Amino acid sequence: MSTVSELLSQAVAQLKQNESQADDANADAGLLLGHVLQKSSAWLMTWPTKDVSDFDAKTFLKLVSKRQSGTPLAYLLGEWGFMDFMLKVGPGVLVPRPETELLVELAADRIPQAANWNILDLGTGSGAIATALARLRPNSQLHAVERSQHAADIAQSNFDSLAPSVKLHLGSWFEPLLQQDGPNNQFEIIVSNPPYIAEYELELEYLTEEPQEALVAAEDGLADIAHIVENSRPHLKESGWLLIEHGYGQGDAAQKLLTDAGFKDVETVLDLNSLPRVTLGRWIA
Ligand code: GLN
């Protein structure tokens, strides 16, 4: 039998062997052991000499090995924080990134609290953006589109527990909306965090565990952004907004796509790291 502190030291030593994880080794080890034992990090710090059963120790060390070989911590924990809630995540969906909170905030800023607007989130993945907007603006109706059935299952489970009013549509970008008449295919706001990394980007070397279809796009990473910009107009109500997350080097290209498509008030907003991250514009007929 090992104690809490023995297991943590063993795990930290193992995680530190991998240079890219060294800085997070202590935090990751604590979160993984807390997850296995169903205890908080405060509990782990208070009870370093508690014995851990062989079964739990084995489960924990298996997770540590997976983490060491590059599995995202979020997949091992099965959940990840976004805005002010915990989302269920797993292989097959992108782990929500802090920079995507900017997209949520920019969209929420444009939706009056009392408004009953139709809002669309394209390529919802885990459902992070749609969930956040539905919670921030409960009077509005969120629609989320997702192409992957597996991701859609995860999104639905997040909607069920966090934002049951969100309506999920299975299909690629605007496709599922073309089959419907009426208010469901026109929106005051369309948001998306599409794949935007070019096939040749070096950062993909570190992103091997997450779904490539959620990360990588053709045409220097701009193919899906261009598709969304070019096809959004029939789905936007008069004065409706389109807001798109993109790579930090894609601000000018995204602005050009929106301007060329006839959008007005086009601007790019910087994220917390002062990098161009979201470009938005308004459809004024
Ligand atoms: N921001 C993500 C990353 O760089 C990419 C997300 C995306 O392609 N939509 O890891």
mmCIF file of C-alpha atoms and ligand atoms in Angstrom:
data_model
loop_
_atom_site.group_PDB
_atom_site.id
_atom_site.type_symbol
_atom_site.label_atom_id
_atom_site.label_comp_id
_atom_site.label_asym_id
_atom_site.label_seq_id
_atom_site.Cartn_x
_atom_site.Cartn_y
_atom_site.Cartn_z
ATOM 1 C CA MET A 1 0.000 0.000 0.000
ATOM 2 C CA SER A 2 1.254 3.534 -0.810
ATOM 3 C CA THR A 3 0.356 6.846 0.768
ATOM 4 C CA VAL A 4 -1.039 9.921 -0.963
ATOM 5 C CA SER A 5 2.303 11.738 -0.842
ATOM 6 C CA GLU A 6 4.290 8.707 -2.055
ATOM 7 C CA LEU A 7 2.011 8.329 -5.052
ATOM 8 C CA LEU A 8 2.124 12.039 -5.834
ATOM 9 C CA SER A 9 5.953 12.114 -5.724
ATOM 10 C CA GLN A 10 6.153 9.047 -7.941
ATOM 11 C CA ALA A 11 3.752 10.612 -10.453
ATOM 12 C CA VAL A 12 5.487 13.997 -10.474
ATOM 13 C CA ALA A 13 8.852 12.324 -11.100
ATOM 14 C CA GLN A 14 7.343 10.367 -13.981
ATOM 15 C CA LEU A 15 5.608 13.397 -15.522
ATOM 16 C CA LYS A 16 8.754 15.519 -15.245
ATOM 17 C CA GLN A 17 10.575 13.096 -17.528
ATOM 18 C CA ASN A 18 8.556 14.655 -20.311
ATOM 19 C CA GLU A 19 9.965 18.167 -20.633
ATOM 20 C CA SER A 20 6.849 19.705 -22.149
ATOM 21 C CA GLN A 21 4.818 18.608 -19.105
ATOM 22 C CA ALA A 22 7.347 19.471 -16.395
ATOM 23 C CA ASP A 23 5.720 22.772 -15.391
ATOM 24 C CA ASP A 24 2.315 21.193 -14.916
ATOM 25 C CA ALA A 25 3.533 17.988 -13.256
ATOM 26 C CA ASN A 26 2.454 18.866 -9.697
ATOM 27 C CA ALA A 27 -0.936 20.200 -10.707
ATOM 28 C CA ASP A 28 -1.658 17.325 -13.093
ATOM 29 C CA ALA A 29 -0.666 14.678 -10.534
ATOM 30 C CA GLY A 30 -2.907 16.282 -7.901
ATOM 31 C CA LEU A 31 -5.877 16.551 -10.245
ATOM 32 C CA LEU A 32 -5.530 12.945 -11.399
ATOM 33 C CA LEU A 33 -5.205 11.528 -7.882
ATOM 34 C CA GLY A 34 -8.094 13.704 -6.694
ATOM 35 C CA HIS A 35 -10.140 12.395 -9.630
ATOM 36 C CA VAL A 36 -9.431 8.735 -8.784
ATOM 37 C CA LEU A 37 -10.077 9.196 -5.061
ATOM 38 C CA GLN A 38 -12.940 11.659 -5.611
ATOM 39 C CA LYS A 39 -11.243 14.148 -3.290
ATOM 40 C CA SER A 40 -10.305 17.817 -3.579
ATOM 41 C CA SER A 41 -6.722 19.044 -3.810
ATOM 42 C CA ALA A 42 -7.191 20.544 -0.332
ATOM 43 C CA TRP A 43 -7.961 17.023 0.960
ATOM 44 C CA LEU A 44 -4.799 15.640 -0.689
ATOM 45 C CA MET A 45 -2.708 18.359 0.972
ATOM 46 C CA THR A 46 -4.329 17.800 4.354
ATOM 47 C CA TRP A 47 -3.900 14.000 4.328
ATOM 48 C CA PRO A 48 -0.490 13.212 2.763
ATOM 49 C CA THR A 49 -0.023 10.105 4.904
ATOM 50 C CA LYS A 50 -3.403 8.480 4.133
ATOM 51 C CA ASP A 51 -3.102 5.049 2.568
ATOM 52 C CA VAL A 52 -4.419 4.588 -0.951
ATOM 53 C CA SER A 53 -5.738 1.145 -1.899
ATOM 54 C CA ASP A 54 -3.720 -0.881 -4.394
ATOM 55 C CA PHE A 55 -6.631 -0.734 -6.808
ATOM 56 C CA ASP A 56 -6.837 3.084 -6.703
ATOM 57 C CA ALA A 57 -3.048 3.391 -6.893
ATOM 58 C CA LYS A 58 -2.985 1.230 -10.012
ATOM 59 C CA THR A 59 -5.799 3.221 -11.632
ATOM 60 C CA PHE A 60 -3.970 6.451 -10.821
ATOM 61 C CA LEU A 61 -0.601 5.295 -12.182
ATOM 62 C CA LYS A 62 -2.273 4.157 -15.400
ATOM 63 C CA LEU A 63 -3.701 7.656 -15.863
ATOM 64 C CA VAL A 64 -0.292 9.172 -15.128
ATOM 65 C CA SER A 65 1.283 7.011 -17.844
ATOM 66 C CA LYS A 66 -1.373 8.102 -20.317
ATOM 67 C CA ARG A 67 -0.791 11.728 -19.389
ATOM 68 C CA GLN A 68 2.958 11.201 -19.806
ATOM 69 C CA SER A 69 2.429 9.894 -23.302
ATOM 70 C CA GLY A 70 0.427 12.970 -24.266
ATOM 71 C CA THR A 71 -3.262 12.315 -23.587
ATOM 72 C CA PRO A 72 -4.849 15.675 -22.703
ATOM 73 C CA LEU A 73 -5.536 15.992 -19.000
ATOM 74 C CA ALA A 74 -9.128 16.943 -19.859
ATOM 75 C CA TYR A 75 -9.725 13.546 -21.518
ATOM 76 C CA LEU A 76 -8.375 11.702 -18.456
ATOM 77 C CA LEU A 77 -10.539 13.721 -16.076
ATOM 78 C CA GLY A 78 -13.543 13.433 -18.415
ATOM 79 C CA GLU A 79 -14.458 17.056 -17.825
ATOM 80 C CA TRP A 80 -12.969 20.503 -18.240
ATOM 81 C CA GLY A 81 -13.785 24.005 -17.027
ATOM 82 C CA PHE A 82 -15.153 26.587 -19.450
ATOM 83 C CA MET A 83 -16.536 29.971 -18.380
ATOM 84 C CA ASP A 84 -18.162 29.166 -15.000
ATOM 85 C CA PHE A 85 -19.082 25.512 -15.538
ATOM 86 C CA MET A 86 -17.583 22.045 -16.061
ATOM 87 C CA LEU A 87 -18.149 20.444 -19.448
ATOM 88 C CA LYS A 88 -18.022 16.749 -20.193
ATOM 89 C CA VAL A 89 -15.218 16.107 -22.723
ATOM 90 C CA GLY A 90 -13.449 13.097 -24.193
ATOM 91 C CA PRO A 91 -11.616 11.850 -27.260
ATOM 92 C CA GLY A 92 -13.470 13.061 -30.349
ATOM 93 C CA VAL A 93 -14.066 16.640 -29.183
ATOM 94 C CA LEU A 94 -11.719 19.568 -28.899
ATOM 95 C CA VAL A 95 -10.883 20.493 -25.326
ATOM 96 C CA PRO A 96 -12.393 23.970 -24.836
ATOM 97 C CA ARG A 97 -9.701 26.657 -24.851
ATOM 98 C CA PRO A 98 -9.692 29.803 -22.703
ATOM 99 C CA GLU A 99 -9.426 32.014 -25.808
ATOM 100 C CA THR A 100 -12.839 30.771 -26.939
ATOM 101 C CA GLU A 101 -14.348 32.533 -23.909
ATOM 102 C CA LEU A 102 -13.650 35.760 -25.825
ATOM 103 C CA LEU A 103 -15.963 34.617 -28.607
ATOM 104 C CA VAL A 104 -18.679 33.867 -26.039
ATOM 105 C CA GLU A 105 -18.260 37.249 -24.356
ATOM 106 C CA LEU A 106 -18.354 39.177 -27.642
ATOM 107 C CA ALA A 107 -21.528 37.372 -28.688
ATOM 108 C CA ALA A 108 -23.180 37.790 -25.270
ATOM 109 C CA ASP A 109 -22.356 41.529 -25.295
ATOM 110 C CA ARG A 110 -24.500 41.873 -28.402
ATOM 111 C CA ILE A 111 -27.545 39.984 -27.082
ATOM 112 C CA PRO A 112 -29.828 42.065 -24.844
ATOM 113 C CA GLN A 113 -30.693 40.142 -21.635
ATOM 114 C CA ALA A 114 -34.410 40.277 -22.316
ATOM 115 C CA ALA A 115 -34.211 39.553 -26.057
ATOM 116 C CA ASN A 116 -35.654 36.367 -27.433
ATOM 117 C CA TRP A 117 -33.127 35.921 -30.222
ATOM 118 C CA ASN A 118 -32.250 32.976 -32.410
ATOM 119 C CA ILE A 119 -28.538 32.216 -32.030
ATOM 120 C CA LEU A 120 -26.533 29.650 -33.986
ATOM 121 C CA ASP A 121 -23.270 27.923 -32.982
ATOM 122 C CA LEU A 122 -21.666 26.135 -35.941
ATOM 123 C CA GLY A 123 -19.418 23.132 -35.227
ATOM 124 C CA THR A 124 -20.304 23.015 -31.559
ATOM 125 C CA GLY A 125 -17.999 20.091 -30.612
ATOM 126 C CA SER A 126 -18.449 19.555 -26.877
ATOM 127 C CA GLY A 127 -21.172 22.223 -26.930
ATOM 128 C CA ALA A 128 -19.058 24.724 -24.991
ATOM 129 C CA ILE A 129 -20.090 27.912 -26.820
ATOM 130 C CA ALA A 130 -23.794 27.080 -27.143
ATOM 131 C CA THR A 131 -23.979 26.022 -23.488
ATOM 132 C CA ALA A 132 -22.281 29.213 -22.313
ATOM 133 C CA LEU A 133 -24.514 31.485 -24.413
ATOM 134 C CA ALA A 134 -27.690 29.659 -23.402
ATOM 135 C CA ARG A 135 -26.754 30.133 -19.748
ATOM 136 C CA LEU A 136 -25.802 33.789 -20.168
ATOM 137 C CA ARG A 137 -28.872 34.685 -22.245
ATOM 138 C CA PRO A 138 -31.654 32.286 -21.154
ATOM 139 C CA ASN A 139 -34.357 34.217 -23.028
ATOM 140 C CA SER A 140 -32.709 33.516 -26.367
ATOM 141 C CA GLN A 141 -32.939 30.246 -28.294
ATOM 142 C CA LEU A 142 -29.628 28.529 -29.036
ATOM 143 C CA HIS A 143 -29.154 26.189 -31.981
ATOM 144 C CA ALA A 144 -25.993 24.108 -32.295
ATOM 145 C CA VAL A 145 -24.776 22.260 -35.387
ATOM 146 C CA GLU A 146 -22.274 19.399 -35.300
ATOM 147 C CA ARG A 147 -21.167 17.043 -38.050
ATOM 148 C CA SER A 148 -19.625 14.249 -35.977
ATOM 149 C CA GLN A 149 -22.178 11.927 -34.352
ATOM 150 C CA HIS A 150 -19.761 11.136 -31.542
ATOM 151 C CA ALA A 151 -19.161 14.816 -30.762
ATOM 152 C CA ALA A 152 -22.905 15.463 -31.019
ATOM 153 C CA ASP A 153 -23.538 12.784 -28.363
ATOM 154 C CA ILE A 154 -21.116 14.540 -26.003
ATOM 155 C CA ALA A 155 -22.664 17.947 -26.803
ATOM 156 C CA GLN A 156 -26.177 16.599 -26.165
ATOM 157 C CA SER A 157 -25.146 15.225 -22.815
ATOM 158 C CA ASN A 158 -23.699 18.644 -21.885
ATOM 159 C CA PHE A 159 -26.881 20.381 -23.045
ATOM 160 C CA ASP A 160 -29.025 17.924 -21.061
ATOM 161 C CA SER A 161 -27.212 18.732 -17.839
ATOM 162 C CA LEU A 162 -26.213 22.376 -18.350
ATOM 163 C CA ALA A 163 -28.465 24.027 -20.939
ATOM 164 C CA PRO A 164 -31.460 21.830 -21.832
ATOM 165 C CA SER A 165 -33.050 24.436 -24.114
ATOM 166 C CA VAL A 166 -30.290 24.197 -26.768
ATOM 167 C CA LYS A 167 -31.447 22.505 -29.986
ATOM 168 C CA LEU A 168 -28.841 20.300 -31.640
ATOM 169 C CA HIS A 169 -28.761 19.636 -35.407
ATOM 170 C CA LEU A 170 -26.568 16.940 -36.922
ATOM 171 C CA GLY A 171 -24.791 17.876 -40.156
ATOM 172 C CA SER A 172 -22.130 20.002 -41.778
ATOM 173 C CA TRP A 173 -22.222 23.785 -41.197
ATOM 174 C CA PHE A 174 -25.475 25.221 -42.635
ATOM 175 C CA GLU A 175 -26.624 21.964 -44.244
ATOM 176 C CA PRO A 176 -29.059 20.783 -41.535
ATOM 177 C CA LEU A 177 -30.691 24.233 -41.464
ATOM 178 C CA LEU A 178 -31.449 24.236 -45.179
ATOM 179 C CA GLN A 179 -33.976 21.465 -44.630
ATOM 180 C CA GLN A 180 -36.119 23.588 -42.353
ATOM 181 C CA ASP A 181 -38.479 26.475 -42.948
ATOM 182 C CA GLY A 182 -39.330 29.251 -40.612
ATOM 183 C CA PRO A 183 -37.474 30.910 -37.800
ATOM 184 C CA ASN A 184 -35.022 28.076 -37.298
ATOM 185 C CA ASN A 185 -32.938 28.997 -40.281
ATOM 186 C CA GLN A 186 -32.499 32.705 -39.610
ATOM 187 C CA PHE A 187 -30.500 34.095 -36.745
ATOM 188 C CA GLU A 188 -29.616 37.366 -35.088
ATOM 189 C CA ILE A 189 -26.167 35.972 -34.285
ATOM 190 C CA ILE A 190 -24.046 33.220 -35.786
ATOM 191 C CA VAL A 191 -20.885 32.166 -33.925
ATOM 192 C CA SER A 192 -18.282 29.569 -34.745
ATOM 193 C CA ASN A 193 -14.941 28.232 -33.616
ATOM 194 C CA PRO A 194 -14.181 26.244 -36.782
ATOM 195 C CA PRO A 195 -11.010 24.318 -37.569
ATOM 196 C CA TYR A 196 -8.403 26.869 -38.630
ATOM 197 C CA ILE A 197 -4.926 25.367 -38.360
ATOM 198 C CA ALA A 198 -3.098 24.844 -41.681
ATOM 199 C CA GLU A 199 -1.909 21.276 -42.423
ATOM 200 C CA TYR A 200 1.704 22.459 -42.346
ATOM 201 C CA GLU A 201 1.593 24.182 -38.940
ATOM 202 C CA LEU A 202 4.160 22.825 -36.502
ATOM 203 C CA GLU A 203 1.806 23.109 -33.532
ATOM 204 C CA LEU A 204 -0.116 20.112 -34.896
ATOM 205 C CA GLU A 205 2.734 17.951 -33.603
ATOM 206 C CA TYR A 206 1.415 18.654 -30.101
ATOM 207 C CA LEU A 207 -2.230 18.203 -30.996
ATOM 208 C CA THR A 208 -2.232 14.585 -32.099
ATOM 209 C CA GLU A 209 -4.807 13.381 -29.577
ATOM 210 C CA GLU A 210 -7.614 15.747 -30.473
ATOM 211 C CA PRO A 211 -9.791 15.261 -33.571
ATOM 212 C CA GLN A 212 -7.963 16.611 -36.623
ATOM 213 C CA GLU A 213 -11.296 17.471 -38.235
ATOM 214 C CA ALA A 214 -11.872 19.977 -35.435
ATOM 215 C CA LEU A 215 -8.423 21.519 -35.834
ATOM 216 C CA VAL A 216 -7.174 21.412 -39.407
ATOM 217 C CA ALA A 217 -8.578 23.213 -42.435
ATOM 218 C CA ALA A 218 -7.433 23.427 -46.062
ATOM 219 C CA GLU A 219 -6.359 26.636 -47.825
ATOM 220 C CA ASP A 220 -3.908 27.747 -45.143
ATOM 221 C CA GLY A 221 -6.472 26.976 -42.459
ATOM 222 C CA LEU A 222 -9.048 29.332 -43.985
ATOM 223 C CA ALA A 223 -11.311 26.936 -45.920
ATOM 224 C CA ASP A 224 -13.969 26.494 -43.243
ATOM 225 C CA ILE A 225 -13.930 30.144 -42.203
ATOM 226 C CA ALA A 226 -14.453 31.099 -45.856
ATOM 227 C CA HIS A 227 -17.268 28.566 -46.210
ATOM 228 C CA ILE A 228 -19.052 29.963 -43.165
ATOM 229 C CA VAL A 229 -18.625 33.598 -44.222
ATOM 230 C CA GLU A 230 -19.798 32.911 -47.758
ATOM 231 C CA ASN A 231 -22.845 30.895 -46.714
ATOM 232 C CA SER A 232 -24.028 32.785 -43.651
ATOM 233 C CA ARG A 233 -25.874 35.671 -45.306
ATOM 234 C CA PRO A 234 -29.170 33.875 -46.076
ATOM 235 C CA HIS A 235 -29.192 32.729 -42.442
ATOM 236 C CA LEU A 236 -28.692 36.145 -40.887
ATOM 237 C CA LYS A 237 -31.542 38.445 -40.038
ATOM 238 C CA GLU A 238 -31.217 42.118 -40.969
ATOM 239 C CA SER A 239 -28.372 43.626 -38.877
ATOM 240 C CA GLY A 240 -27.388 40.153 -37.667
ATOM 241 C CA TRP A 241 -23.847 39.453 -36.460
ATOM 242 C CA LEU A 242 -21.329 36.861 -37.561
ATOM 243 C CA LEU A 243 -18.484 36.159 -35.110
ATOM 244 C CA ILE A 244 -15.680 33.747 -35.950
ATOM 245 C CA GLU A 245 -12.685 32.557 -33.951
ATOM 246 C CA HIS A 246 -9.464 32.155 -35.932
ATOM 247 C CA GLY A 247 -5.715 31.719 -35.641
ATOM 248 C CA TYR A 248 -3.639 34.674 -34.480
ATOM 249 C CA GLY A 249 -2.193 35.119 -37.953
ATOM 250 C CA GLN A 250 -5.560 35.102 -39.719
ATOM 251 C CA GLY A 251 -7.074 38.428 -38.629
ATOM 252 C CA ASP A 252 -6.417 40.259 -41.907
ATOM 253 C CA ALA A 253 -7.564 37.311 -44.021
ATOM 254 C CA ALA A 254 -10.750 36.923 -41.966
ATOM 255 C CA GLN A 255 -11.479 40.652 -42.245
ATOM 256 C CA LYS A 256 -11.045 40.492 -45.995
ATOM 257 C CA LEU A 257 -13.410 37.519 -46.256
ATOM 258 C CA LEU A 258 -16.122 39.355 -44.327
ATOM 259 C CA THR A 259 -15.635 42.648 -46.129
ATOM 260 C CA ASP A 260 -15.615 40.984 -49.567
ATOM 261 C CA ALA A 261 -18.857 39.203 -48.656
ATOM 262 C CA GLY A 262 -20.470 42.587 -47.912
ATOM 263 C CA PHE A 263 -20.359 42.605 -44.109
ATOM 264 C CA LYS A 264 -20.255 45.964 -42.331
ATOM 265 C CA ASP A 265 -18.637 47.086 -39.067
ATOM 266 C CA VAL A 266 -15.958 44.425 -39.544
ATOM 267 C CA GLU A 267 -13.390 44.281 -36.745
ATOM 268 C CA THR A 268 -10.906 41.906 -35.185
ATOM 269 C CA VAL A 269 -10.683 41.579 -31.418
ATOM 270 C CA LEU A 270 -7.542 40.578 -29.493
ATOM 271 C CA ASP A 271 -7.552 37.742 -26.943
ATOM 272 C CA LEU A 272 -6.045 37.766 -23.433
ATOM 273 C CA ASN A 273 -2.597 37.263 -24.944
ATOM 274 C CA SER A 274 -3.140 40.325 -27.170
ATOM 275 C CA LEU A 275 -3.388 38.132 -30.256
ATOM 276 C CA PRO A 276 -5.973 38.664 -33.017
ATOM 277 C CA ARG A 277 -8.531 35.943 -32.236
ATOM 278 C CA VAL A 278 -12.086 36.821 -33.236
ATOM 279 C CA THR A 279 -13.297 38.681 -36.315
ATOM 280 C CA LEU A 280 -16.866 39.878 -36.478
ATOM 281 C CA GLY A 281 -19.143 41.788 -38.780
ATOM 282 C CA ARG A 282 -22.732 42.752 -39.290
ATOM 283 C CA TRP A 283 -25.058 41.955 -42.167
ATOM 284 C CA ILE A 284 -26.876 45.117 -43.183
ATOM 285 C CA ALA A 285 -28.857 44.692 -46.381
HETATM 286 N N1 GLN B 1 -7.169 27.301 -30.623
HETATM 287 C C1 GLN B 1 -6.928 25.911 -30.912
HETATM 288 C C2 GLN B 1 -5.457 25.612 -30.768
HETATM 289 O O1 GLN B 1 -4.628 26.294 -31.234
HETATM 290 C C3 GLN B 1 -7.405 25.531 -32.270
HETATM 291 C C4 GLN B 1 -8.867 25.469 -32.313
HETATM 292 C C5 GLN B 1 -9.419 25.396 -33.688
HETATM 293 O O2 GLN B 1 -8.804 25.000 -34.668
HETATM 294 N N2 GLN B 1 -10.622 25.788 -33.786
HETATM 295 O O3 GLN B 1 -5.091 24.673 -30.157
#
